[in-house]
Coordinates of C-alpha atoms in Angstrom, one line a residue:
Chain A
X144 CA -23.4 -31.0 -11.1
X145 CA -23.0 -27.5 -12.2
X146 CA -25.0 -24.5 -11.3
X147 CA -27.2 -22.2 -13.3
X148 CA -26.3 -18.8 -12.4
X149 CA -29.6 -17.3 -13.2
X150 CA -32.9 -18.7 -14.7
X151 CA -32.9 -19.6 -18.5
X152 CA -35.4 -17.3 -19.7
X153 CA -35.3 -14.0 -17.5
X154 CA -37.9 -11.3 -17.8
X155 CA -37.9 -9.8 -14.2
X156 CA -34.4 -10.0 -12.5
X157 CA -34.9 -12.3 -9.6
X158 CA -33.5 -12.1 -6.2
X159 CA -30.5 -14.0 -7.0
X160 CA -29.3 -11.4 -9.4
X161 CA -30.0 -8.7 -7.2
X162 CA -27.9 -10.5 -4.5
X163 CA -25.2 -11.0 -7.2
X164 CA -25.3 -7.4 -8.4
X165 CA -25.2 -6.2 -4.9
X166 CA -22.2 -8.4 -3.9
X167 CA -20.0 -7.3 -7.0
X168 CA -21.0 -3.6 -6.2
X169 CA -19.7 -4.1 -2.5
X170 CA -16.6 -6.0 -3.9
X171 CA -15.8 -3.6 -6.3
X172 CA -16.2 -0.7 -3.7
X173 CA -13.7 -2.7 -1.5
X174 CA -11.3 -3.4 -4.0
X175 CA -11.0 0.4 -4.9
X176 CA -10.3 1.2 -1.5
X177 CA -8.0 -1.3 -1.1
X178 CA -6.1 -0.4 -4.4
X179 CA -6.0 3.3 -3.6
X180 CA -3.6 3.3 -0.7
X181 CA -1.3 0.7 -2.4
X182 CA -1.1 3.6 -5.4
X183 CA -1.0 6.6 -3.2
X184 CA 1.7 5.7 -1.1
X185 CA 4.1 6.2 -4.1
X186 CA 2.9 9.7 -4.2
X187 CA 5.3 12.6 -2.7
X188 CA 5.2 11.9 1.1
X189 CA 4.7 14.6 3.7
X190 CA 8.6 15.1 4.3
X191 CA 9.1 15.8 0.4
X192 CA 5.9 18.2 0.3
X193 CA 7.7 20.1 3.4
X194 CA 10.3 20.7 1.2
X195 CA 8.3 22.1 -1.4
X196 CA 9.2 25.7 -0.7
X197 CA 12.8 27.2 -0.1
X198 CA 13.6 30.8 1.3
X199 CA 16.6 32.4 -0.4
X200 CA 18.5 35.2 1.2
X201 CA 19.4 37.4 -1.4
X202 CA 21.8 40.3 0.6
X203 CA 25.0 38.0 -0.3
X204 CA 24.4 37.8 -3.9
X205 CA 26.5 40.6 -5.5
X206 CA 25.5 42.6 -8.6
X207 CA 26.2 40.1 -11.7
X208 CA 26.2 37.1 -9.7
X209 CA 24.3 34.1 -10.3
X210 CA 23.6 31.2 -7.7
X211 CA 22.0 28.1 -7.9
X212 CA 19.5 27.0 -5.1
X213 CA 18.2 23.7 -5.0
X214 CA 14.3 23.3 -5.0
X215 CA 12.1 20.1 -5.2
X216 CA 15.3 18.2 -6.0
X217 CA 16.3 20.5 -9.0
X218 CA 18.4 23.6 -9.6
X219 CA 16.8 27.1 -9.6
X220 CA 18.9 30.0 -10.9
X221 CA 18.8 33.4 -8.7
X222 CA 20.7 36.1 -11.0
X223 CA 21.2 39.5 -9.6
X224 CA 21.2 41.3 -12.9
X225 CA 23.2 44.5 -13.9
X226 CA 21.7 47.3 -15.7
X227 CA 23.2 46.3 -18.8
X228 CA 21.9 43.0 -18.5
X229 CA 18.5 44.4 -17.7
X230 CA 18.4 46.7 -20.9
X231 CA 19.7 43.8 -23.2
X232 CA 16.7 41.7 -21.9
X233 CA 14.0 44.5 -22.2
X234 CA 15.2 45.8 -26.1
X235 CA 14.2 42.5 -27.7
X236 CA 12.1 42.2 -30.9
X237 CA 9.4 39.5 -29.6
X238 CA 9.2 38.1 -32.9
X239 CA 12.8 37.3 -33.1
X240 CA 12.0 34.6 -30.1
X241 CA 11.6 31.0 -30.4
X242 CA 9.1 31.4 -27.3
X243 CA 7.9 35.0 -27.5
X244 CA 7.9 36.3 -23.8
X245 CA 8.6 39.9 -22.6
X246 CA 11.0 40.2 -19.8
X247 CA 8.7 42.3 -17.7
X248 CA 6.4 39.2 -17.6
X249 CA 9.3 37.0 -16.5
X250 CA 10.5 39.4 -13.6
X251 CA 8.8 40.6 -10.2
X252 CA 11.7 43.1 -9.6
X253 CA 13.8 43.8 -12.7
X254 CA 17.3 43.2 -10.8
X255 CA 16.2 39.7 -9.7
X256 CA 15.8 36.7 -12.3
X257 CA 14.4 33.7 -10.6
X258 CA 14.0 31.0 -13.1
X259 CA 14.4 27.3 -13.1
X260 CA 17.7 25.9 -13.9
X261 CA 16.5 22.9 -16.1
X262 CA 17.3 23.1 -19.6
X263 CA 13.9 22.7 -21.5
X264 CA 15.6 20.4 -24.2
X265 CA 16.4 17.0 -22.4
X266 CA 17.2 18.5 -19.0
X267 CA 20.9 19.5 -18.2
X268 CA 21.8 22.3 -16.1
X269 CA 23.0 25.2 -18.6
X270 CA 26.4 26.8 -17.5
X271 CA 26.1 30.7 -16.4
X272 CA 27.9 33.6 -17.9
X273 CA 28.1 31.6 -21.3
X274 CA 26.8 32.3 -24.8
X275 CA 26.4 34.9 -27.3
X276 CA 23.6 36.7 -25.2
X277 CA 25.2 36.8 -21.7
X278 CA 22.9 34.4 -20.1
X279 CA 23.4 30.7 -20.2
X280 CA 24.5 27.8 -22.5
X281 CA 23.7 24.3 -22.1
X282 CA 26.8 22.1 -22.6
X283 CA 24.9 19.2 -23.5
X284 CA 23.6 20.2 -27.0
X285 CA 24.4 24.0 -27.3
X286 CA 21.2 25.6 -26.2
X287 CA 21.7 29.2 -25.8
X288 CA 19.3 31.4 -23.1
X289 CA 19.7 35.2 -23.0
X290 CA 19.8 37.4 -19.6
X291 CA 16.2 36.8 -19.3
X292 CA 16.4 33.1 -19.5
X293 CA 14.8 32.9 -22.6
X294 CA 15.7 30.4 -25.4
X295 CA 17.8 31.9 -28.4
X296 CA 19.7 29.4 -30.1
X297 CA 19.7 25.4 -30.2
X298 CA 17.3 22.8 -29.9
X299 CA 15.6 23.8 -26.8
X300 CA 11.9 24.4 -27.3
X301 CA 10.9 26.9 -24.3
X302 CA 12.1 29.4 -22.2
X303 CA 13.8 28.4 -18.5
X304 CA 10.5 28.3 -16.8
X305 CA 9.9 30.7 -14.0
X306 CA 7.9 29.4 -11.0
X307 CA 5.8 31.1 -8.3
X308 CA 8.0 32.8 -5.8
X309 CA 7.2 35.7 -3.2
X310 CA 9.5 38.7 -1.9
X311 CA 9.2 38.2 2.1
X312 CA 11.6 41.2 2.4
X313 CA 13.8 43.2 0.2
X314 CA 16.6 40.7 0.8
X315 CA 14.5 37.2 1.2
X316 CA 12.7 35.6 -1.3
X317 CA 10.3 32.4 -0.8
X318 CA 10.6 29.8 -3.8
X319 CA 7.5 27.8 -4.4
Chain B
X52 CA -8.1 -36.7 -10.4
X53 CA -6.0 -35.4 -13.7
X54 CA -7.1 -36.3 -17.3
X55 CA -7.2 -35.2 -20.6
X56 CA -8.5 -31.4 -20.3
X57 CA -12.4 -30.9 -21.0
X58 CA -11.5 -27.2 -21.5
X59 CA -12.4 -26.1 -25.1
X60 CA -11.9 -22.3 -25.8
X61 CA -14.7 -20.8 -27.9
X62 CA -13.1 -18.1 -29.8
X63 CA -10.4 -18.3 -32.8
X64 CA -8.0 -16.5 -30.6
X65 CA -8.4 -18.6 -27.7
X66 CA -7.7 -21.6 -29.5
X67 CA -4.6 -20.4 -31.4
X68 CA -3.4 -19.5 -27.9
X69 CA -4.4 -22.5 -26.2
X70 CA -2.5 -24.6 -28.7
X71 CA 0.7 -22.7 -28.1
X72 CA 0.4 -22.6 -24.1
X73 CA -2.4 -24.4 -22.7
X74 CA -2.5 -22.0 -19.6
X75 CA -6.3 -21.9 -20.1
X76 CA -6.7 -25.5 -19.7
X77 CA -4.5 -25.6 -16.7
X78 CA -6.3 -23.2 -14.7
X79 CA -9.8 -24.9 -16.0
X80 CA -8.7 -28.3 -14.6
X81 CA -6.9 -27.0 -11.6
X82 CA -9.6 -24.2 -10.4
X83 CA -12.8 -24.6 -12.3
X84 CA -13.5 -28.3 -13.2
X85 CA -11.3 -29.8 -10.4
X86 CA -13.3 -32.4 -8.5
X87 CA -13.8 -31.3 -5.0
X88 CA -15.1 -33.7 -2.2
X89 CA -18.2 -32.8 -1.2
X90 CA -18.0 -32.9 2.3
X91 CA -15.1 -30.6 3.1
X92 CA -15.5 -28.2 6.0
X93 CA -14.2 -24.8 6.4
X94 CA -10.9 -25.7 7.7
X95 CA -10.3 -26.7 4.0
X96 CA -10.4 -22.8 3.5
X97 CA -7.2 -22.4 5.2
X98 CA -5.2 -23.2 2.0
X99 CA -7.0 -20.4 0.1
X100 CA -6.6 -18.0 3.1
X101 CA -2.9 -18.9 3.2
X102 CA -2.6 -17.9 -0.6
X103 CA -4.2 -14.6 0.1
X104 CA -2.0 -13.8 2.9
X105 CA 1.1 -14.6 1.1
X106 CA 0.1 -12.2 -1.6
X107 CA -0.6 -9.8 1.0
X108 CA 2.7 -10.0 2.6
X109 CA 4.7 -9.9 -0.7
X110 CA 2.4 -6.9 -1.9
X111 CA 2.7 -4.7 1.5
X112 CA 6.4 -6.0 1.8
X113 CA 7.4 -4.6 -2.0
X114 CA 5.8 -1.5 -1.0
X115 CA 7.6 -0.8 2.3
X116 CA 10.7 -1.8 0.7
X117 CA 10.2 1.4 -1.5
X118 CA 10.6 3.4 1.5
X119 CA 12.6 1.4 4.0
X120 CA 16.5 1.8 4.4
X121 CA 18.4 -1.0 5.3
X122 CA 21.3 0.7 6.9
X123 CA 22.2 0.7 10.6
X124 CA 21.9 4.4 11.5
X125 CA 18.7 4.9 9.3
X126 CA 16.5 1.7 9.5
X127 CA 14.8 2.9 12.5
X128 CA 14.2 6.3 11.3
X129 CA 13.0 5.0 7.9
X130 CA 10.3 3.0 9.7
X131 CA 9.2 6.0 11.7
X132 CA 9.1 7.8 8.4
X133 CA 6.9 5.2 6.7
X134 CA 4.6 5.7 9.6
X135 CA 4.5 9.3 9.7
X136 CA 5.5 10.6 6.3
X137 CA 4.4 8.3 3.7
X138 CA 1.0 8.2 2.2
X139 CA -0.8 5.4 3.9
X140 CA 2.7 4.3 5.2
X141 CA 1.0 3.6 8.7
X142 CA -1.4 1.0 7.0
X143 CA 1.2 -0.6 5.0
X144 CA 3.4 -1.3 7.9
X145 CA 0.4 -2.4 10.2
X146 CA -0.8 -4.5 7.5
X147 CA 2.7 -6.4 7.1
X148 CA 3.4 -6.6 10.7
X149 CA -0.1 -8.0 11.7
X150 CA -0.2 -9.8 8.3
X151 CA 2.7 -12.1 9.5
X152 CA 1.0 -13.0 12.7
X153 CA -2.3 -13.6 10.8
X154 CA -0.1 -15.8 8.3
X155 CA 1.0 -17.8 11.0
X156 CA -2.3 -18.2 12.7
X157 CA -3.7 -19.5 9.5
X158 CA -0.9 -22.0 9.0
X159 CA -1.1 -23.4 12.7
X160 CA -4.8 -24.1 11.9
X161 CA -4.0 -25.4 8.5
X162 CA -1.2 -27.8 9.9
X163 CA -3.2 -29.0 12.7
X164 CA -6.1 -29.8 10.4
X165 CA -3.8 -31.9 8.6
X166 CA -2.7 -33.7 11.9
X167 CA -6.2 -34.2 13.0
X168 CA -7.8 -35.6 9.7
X169 CA -4.6 -37.6 8.3
X170 CA -4.0 -35.4 5.4
X171 CA -0.1 -36.4 5.8
X172 CA -0.9 -40.2 5.1
X173 CA -0.1 -42.0 1.9
X174 CA -0.4 -41.0 -0.9
X175 CA 0.3 -37.3 0.5
X176 CA 3.5 -37.7 2.3
X177 CA 5.3 -35.6 -0.4
X178 CA 2.5 -33.0 -0.1
X179 CA 3.0 -32.8 3.8
X180 CA 6.7 -32.7 3.5
X181 CA 6.5 -29.9 1.0
X182 CA 4.3 -28.1 3.7
X183 CA 6.9 -28.7 6.0
X184 CA 9.6 -26.9 3.9
X185 CA 7.0 -23.9 3.6
X186 CA 6.7 -24.0 7.2
X187 CA 10.6 -23.8 7.7
X188 CA 11.0 -20.8 5.0
X189 CA 8.2 -19.0 6.8
X190 CA 9.9 -19.3 10.2
X191 CA 13.0 -18.0 8.4
X192 CA 11.4 -15.0 6.8
X193 CA 9.5 -13.9 9.9
X194 CA 12.9 -14.1 11.9
X195 CA 14.7 -12.1 9.0
X196 CA 12.0 -9.4 8.9
X197 CA 11.5 -8.8 12.5
X198 CA 15.4 -7.7 12.5
X199 CA 14.4 -4.9 10.0
X200 CA 13.2 -2.3 12.2
X201 CA 16.1 -2.3 14.1
X202 CA 14.6 -2.2 17.5
X203 CA 16.0 -3.7 20.7
X204 CA 14.2 -6.7 20.3
X205 CA 14.9 -6.8 16.6
X206 CA 18.6 -6.8 17.7
X207 CA 18.2 -9.2 20.6
X208 CA 16.4 -11.6 18.5
X209 CA 19.1 -11.3 15.8
X210 CA 21.9 -12.0 18.2
X211 CA 20.1 -14.9 20.0
X212 CA 19.3 -16.8 16.9
X213 CA 22.5 -16.1 15.2
X214 CA 24.3 -17.1 18.2
X215 CA 22.7 -20.6 17.9
X216 CA 25.2 -21.4 15.5
X217 CA 28.0 -21.0 17.8
X218 CA 26.7 -24.1 19.6
X219 CA 28.4 -26.1 16.7
X220 CA 31.5 -27.5 17.9
X221 CA 34.7 -26.5 16.1
X222 CA 33.2 -24.5 13.3
X223 CA 30.3 -22.9 14.9
X224 CA 32.0 -19.2 15.6
X225 CA 33.4 -19.3 12.2
X226 CA 29.9 -19.8 10.9
X227 CA 28.6 -17.3 13.0
X228 CA 31.1 -14.6 11.8
X229 CA 30.1 -15.5 8.2
X230 CA 26.8 -14.7 8.9
X231 CA 27.2 -11.5 10.9
X232 CA 29.7 -10.0 8.3
X233 CA 31.7 -9.2 11.5
X234 CA 32.1 -10.1 15.0
X235 CA 28.6 -9.4 16.4
X236 CA 25.2 -8.3 14.7
X237 CA 25.6 -5.3 12.7
X238 CA 25.4 -3.2 9.7
X239 CA 26.4 -5.8 7.3
X240 CA 24.0 -8.3 8.9
X241 CA 21.0 -6.0 8.7
X242 CA 21.9 -5.4 4.9
X243 CA 21.9 -9.2 4.0
X244 CA 19.2 -10.0 6.1
X245 CA 17.2 -7.4 4.0
X246 CA 18.3 -9.0 0.8
X247 CA 17.4 -12.4 2.2
X248 CA 13.8 -11.1 3.7
X249 CA 12.9 -9.9 0.0
X250 CA 14.2 -13.2 -1.5
X251 CA 12.8 -15.9 0.7
X252 CA 8.9 -15.2 0.2
X253 CA 9.7 -15.8 -3.6
X254 CA 11.0 -19.3 -2.6
X255 CA 8.0 -19.8 -0.9
X256 CA 5.9 -19.1 -3.7
X257 CA 7.7 -21.6 -5.6
X258 CA 7.4 -24.3 -2.7
X259 CA 3.5 -23.4 -2.8
X260 CA 3.2 -24.0 -6.2
X261 CA 5.0 -27.5 -5.9
X262 CA 2.5 -27.9 -3.0
X263 CA -0.5 -27.3 -4.7
X264 CA 0.8 -29.5 -7.7
X265 CA 1.2 -32.3 -5.4
X266 CA -2.3 -31.7 -3.9
X267 CA -4.0 -31.7 -7.3
X268 CA -2.3 -35.1 -8.3
X269 CA -3.4 -37.0 -5.4
X270 CA -6.6 -35.0 -4.6
X271 CA -7.8 -33.7 -1.5
X272 CA -8.4 -35.5 1.8
X273 CA -11.8 -34.9 3.4
X274 CA -13.3 -34.8 6.9
X275 CA -14.0 -38.7 6.8
X276 CA -10.6 -39.6 5.6
X277 CA -12.4 -41.9 3.0
X278 CA -10.6 -41.6 -0.8
X279 CA -12.9 -40.5 -3.5
X280 CA -14.6 -43.4 -5.2
X281 CA -17.1 -42.1 -7.8
X282 CA -16.2 -38.7 -9.0
X283 CA -20.0 -38.1 -10.0
X284 CA -21.3 -39.0 -6.7
X285 CA -18.5 -37.9 -4.4
X286 CA -17.2 -34.6 -5.7
X287 CA -18.4 -31.1 -6.9
X288 CA -16.5 -28.9 -9.4
X289 CA -14.2 -26.6 -7.6
X290 CA -16.1 -23.5 -9.4
X291 CA -18.6 -22.3 -8.2
X292 CA -18.6 -24.4 -5.1
X293 CA -15.3 -24.2 -3.4
X294 CA -14.3 -20.9 -4.9
X295 CA -17.4 -19.1 -3.3
X296 CA -16.8 -20.9 0.0
X297 CA -12.9 -19.7 0.0
X298 CA -14.0 -16.4 -0.8
X299 CA -16.6 -16.4 2.0
X300 CA -14.0 -17.7 4.6
X301 CA -11.4 -15.2 3.4
X302 CA -13.7 -12.5 4.0
X303 CA -14.5 -13.7 7.7
X304 CA -10.4 -14.1 8.2
X305 CA -10.0 -10.7 6.6
X306 CA -12.3 -9.3 9.1
X307 CA -10.3 -10.6 12.0
X308 CA -7.2 -9.3 10.3
X309 CA -8.7 -5.7 9.8
X310 CA -9.7 -5.9 13.5
X311 CA -6.0 -6.1 14.5
X312 CA -4.8 -3.7 11.8
X313 CA -7.3 -0.8 12.6
X314 CA -8.2 -1.4 16.4
X315 CA -5.2 -2.9 17.9
X316 CA -2.1 -2.9 15.7
X317 CA 0.3 -2.5 18.4
X318 CA -1.3 -5.5 20.4
X319 CA 1.2 -8.1 19.4
X320 CA 4.0 -5.7 19.0
X321 CA 6.8 -5.9 22.0
X322 CA 7.0 -2.2 23.4
X323 CA 10.9 -2.8 23.7
X324 CA 11.1 -2.6 19.9
X325 CA 9.8 0.7 19.7
X326 CA 13.2 1.7 21.3
X327 CA 16.3 1.8 18.8
X328 CA 18.8 -1.1 18.7
X329 CA 21.5 -0.5 21.2
X330 CA 24.4 -3.0 20.9
X331 CA 25.6 -2.4 24.3
X332 CA 22.2 -2.8 26.3
X333 CA 20.0 -6.1 25.9
X334 CA 16.2 -5.7 27.2
X335 CA 15.3 -7.2 30.7
X336 CA 12.9 -9.4 29.0
X337 CA 13.5 -10.9 25.8
X338 CA 10.6 -12.7 23.8
X339 CA 10.2 -13.7 20.2
X340 CA 7.0 -13.2 18.4
X341 CA 4.1 -15.1 19.6
X342 CA 4.2 -17.7 16.7
X343 CA 7.8 -18.9 17.8
X344 CA 7.2 -18.9 21.6
X345 CA 6.7 -22.6 21.6
X346 CA 10.1 -23.4 20.1
X347 CA 11.6 -20.7 22.3
X348 CA 10.3 -22.5 25.3
X349 CA 11.9 -25.5 24.1
X350 CA 15.3 -24.0 23.7
X351 CA 15.4 -22.3 27.1
X352 CA 14.2 -25.8 28.9
X353 CA 17.4 -27.6 28.2
X354 CA 20.3 -26.4 30.2
X355 CA 22.9 -27.5 27.5
X356 CA 23.5 -25.3 24.8
X357 CA 24.2 -27.5 21.9
X358 CA 21.1 -29.7 23.3
X359 CA 18.9 -26.8 23.5
X360 CA 19.6 -26.0 19.6
X361 CA 19.3 -29.6 18.8
X362 CA 16.0 -30.2 20.3
X363 CA 14.9 -26.7 18.9
X364 CA 15.5 -27.6 15.4
X365 CA 14.5 -31.2 16.1
X366 CA 11.0 -30.2 17.0
X367 CA 10.7 -28.6 13.5
X368 CA 12.3 -31.3 11.7
X369 CA 10.5 -34.2 13.3
X370 CA 7.2 -32.9 11.6
X371 CA 8.8 -34.3 8.2
X372 CA 8.8 -37.8 9.5
X373 CA 5.2 -37.9 10.7
X374 CA 3.8 -40.0 7.4
X375 CA 6.2 -43.0 8.8
X376 CA 5.7 -42.2 12.5
X377 CA 1.9 -43.0 11.9
X378 CA 1.0 -46.4 11.8
X379 CA -2.8 -46.2 11.9
X380 CA -4.8 -47.0 8.7
X381 CA -7.8 -44.9 9.4
X382 CA -6.8 -41.2 8.4
X383 CA -9.7 -38.9 10.0
X384 CA -9.6 -38.5 13.9
X385 CA -13.5 -38.2 13.5
X386 CA -13.4 -42.1 13.8
X387 CA -10.4 -42.3 16.2
X388 CA -11.9 -41.2 19.6
X389 CA -8.4 -42.3 21.7
X390 CA -6.3 -40.3 19.0
X391 CA -8.6 -37.2 19.2
X392 CA -8.2 -37.2 23.0
X393 CA -4.3 -37.1 22.7
X394 CA -4.6 -34.5 19.7
X395 CA -6.4 -32.0 21.8
X396 CA -3.6 -32.7 24.7
X397 CA -1.1 -31.8 22.2
X398 CA -2.7 -28.7 21.1
X399 CA -3.2 -27.9 24.9
X400 CA 0.6 -28.7 25.2
X401 CA 1.6 -26.3 22.2
X402 CA -0.2 -23.4 23.9
X403 CA 1.2 -24.2 27.2
X404 CA 4.7 -24.1 25.9
X405 CA 3.9 -20.7 23.9
X406 CA 2.8 -19.3 27.3
X407 CA 5.8 -20.6 29.1
X408 CA 8.2 -19.2 26.4
X409 CA 6.7 -15.7 27.1
X410 CA 7.8 -15.8 30.8
X411 CA 10.8 -15.5 32.7
X412 CA 12.3 -18.7 33.2
X413 CA 12.4 -20.3 36.8
X414 CA 13.3 -23.5 37.9
X415 CA 9.4 -24.7 38.3
X416 CA 8.8 -23.2 34.7
X417 CA 11.7 -25.1 33.3
X418 CA 10.7 -28.4 34.7
X419 CA 7.0 -27.9 33.4
X420 CA 8.6 -26.9 29.9
X421 CA 10.5 -30.2 29.8
X422 CA 7.5 -32.1 30.9
X423 CA 5.8 -30.5 27.7
X424 CA 8.4 -30.9 25.5
X425 CA 8.5 -34.5 26.6
X426 CA 4.9 -34.9 25.5
X427 CA 5.5 -32.7 22.3
X428 CA 8.1 -35.5 21.0
X429 CA 6.5 -38.5 22.7
X430 CA 3.1 -37.6 20.7
X431 CA 5.0 -38.3 17.4
X432 CA 7.4 -40.8 18.3
X433 CA 5.4 -42.8 20.8
X434 CA 1.7 -42.4 20.7
X435 CA 1.0 -42.0 17.1
X436 CA 2.8 -45.5 16.2
X437 CA 1.5 -47.2 19.3
X438 CA -2.2 -46.0 18.6
X439 CA -1.8 -47.2 15.1
X440 CA -1.3 -50.5 16.7
X441 CA -3.7 -50.8 19.4
X442 CA -6.3 -48.1 18.6
X443 CA -10.2 -49.4 18.4
X444 CA -11.4 -46.9 15.9
X445 CA -15.1 -46.4 14.8
X446 CA -16.7 -48.0 11.4
X447 CA -15.7 -45.9 8.5
X448 CA -18.2 -44.9 6.0
X449 CA -17.7 -46.8 2.5
X450 CA -17.9 -43.6 0.6
X451 CA -17.8 -39.7 0.8
X452 CA -21.5 -39.7 -0.6
X453 CA -22.5 -42.1 2.3
X454 CA -21.0 -40.0 4.7
X455 CA -22.7 -37.0 3.6
X456 CA -26.2 -38.8 3.3
X457 CA -25.8 -40.3 6.7
X458 CA -25.1 -36.8 8.1
X459 CA -28.0 -35.1 6.2
X460 CA -30.3 -38.2 7.4
X461 CA -29.2 -37.4 11.0
X462 CA -30.0 -33.7 10.6
X463 CA -33.3 -34.4 8.9
X464 CA -34.6 -36.4 11.8
X465 CA -33.2 -33.9 14.3
X466 CA -35.4 -31.5 12.2
X467 CA -38.5 -33.5 12.1
X468 CA -38.2 -34.5 15.8
X469 CA -37.9 -30.7 16.7

């Protein structure tokens, strides 16, 4: 009874060892190719990927107005900034900022601020035209953002992220 | 077969754990050291094949449930979403639908093996009955699952089977309304069928555990139908012999499974199910999936509604009584030439009933179906007991070891002669 899986004293690997190793290798490749689809099916599917970019018509947004657009399941702020708001955003000492970033590095056209609407603290959606800096204020824990979407007060660590977007025309922008 | 465990963990951690929860010892005694008759053929690998298929169905099913929507307006679309949008969704769907067919193919081979070799005879009666319960749960699960894609055939199948309950006098219609959650198959029905379809496979897992437990207490039957006498001479340890034999059999079975999934995934699917369900229109030609066709033929063969339903459930229920309907002392059909003949006629009858179930019923086919049905029931109620009394059986070998040695001697003689 019982089976010796390989000879007790092995100097050269024998044929049986080779067969075992080959079988094991094929089984490992088989197992990997079996597991990958089971895991990959949870990744974003084709219909979700198709929604990964959104077009926004800017012509209806008045000066001073902020609209919120849904992109990849979350809010994106599109703000048509007034001259006052652009100047306030530009004239800031970078040393005062928790997350230093110049306003010109955050916009393509200065009158259009397009950034994520997710507070970088714990994910609530900040309220527009609130807070001392005229930008946004988050109702959850009091983070305050300025007219460039940069964090000024409160527990949030980073500025509102700016994602990739392209101006298709002067009045149409594609986000993502 | 069970005794004090010979498992002794080598590491200190292993010993610490083992003295608190002896899982290692359990696995060792059940699947490593477990004495397996040395004359088993590949028909005994179907238990392992079924276990793998159960795991495959549960795995693919849980994944499909991440993407499927059990709502009347969205179910069909969600299945198309799975097929087209979800990464490898087509693979998950085809694995699951063809997996069900492979599951039933394996279970029929497994059950017929049991009938042929007398694996239902004492002391394995409870083992057999647990198997019948598993089969019943499988049929229920398959029926519930087939409704979920909400195609025309899904809807028709749900309507026909739930309408069976209206055959019950007095309370039948009330029960049907309770099952439907309405006055016909509809959204509430679909939602609860989804919930039950998710539940039943785990009940199957539970009964399978009892089934394997019952098996390990009495030990396996074998192709010669002679019980183990001397563990040293008649058996080999489960690992590595049965383990690797099972792996090999599972691999071959998976080749057949893969053939269906990758080359002919829609072969067993009814075309009508690619059309969304319409409660106001029934497809011209209603059939269940192939594994339910014999019972469908029986249902249609009886002109009376209630008697047809009783015949349908009776055909499955009778399986539970087989251990007491068989009066033969000899287990294996290898030594029962007369029984062997009637057994293969029974298999042909099953296939014939299945074929008739797939065809449009006419007067002629109905009479043939009735004749076949008569044989089906007569096989259990008349032939099995009668053969037990009058059959002339071949002489049995004394032990399993004798049977194996006799077979090897015959082969050696043939080898030498050649």
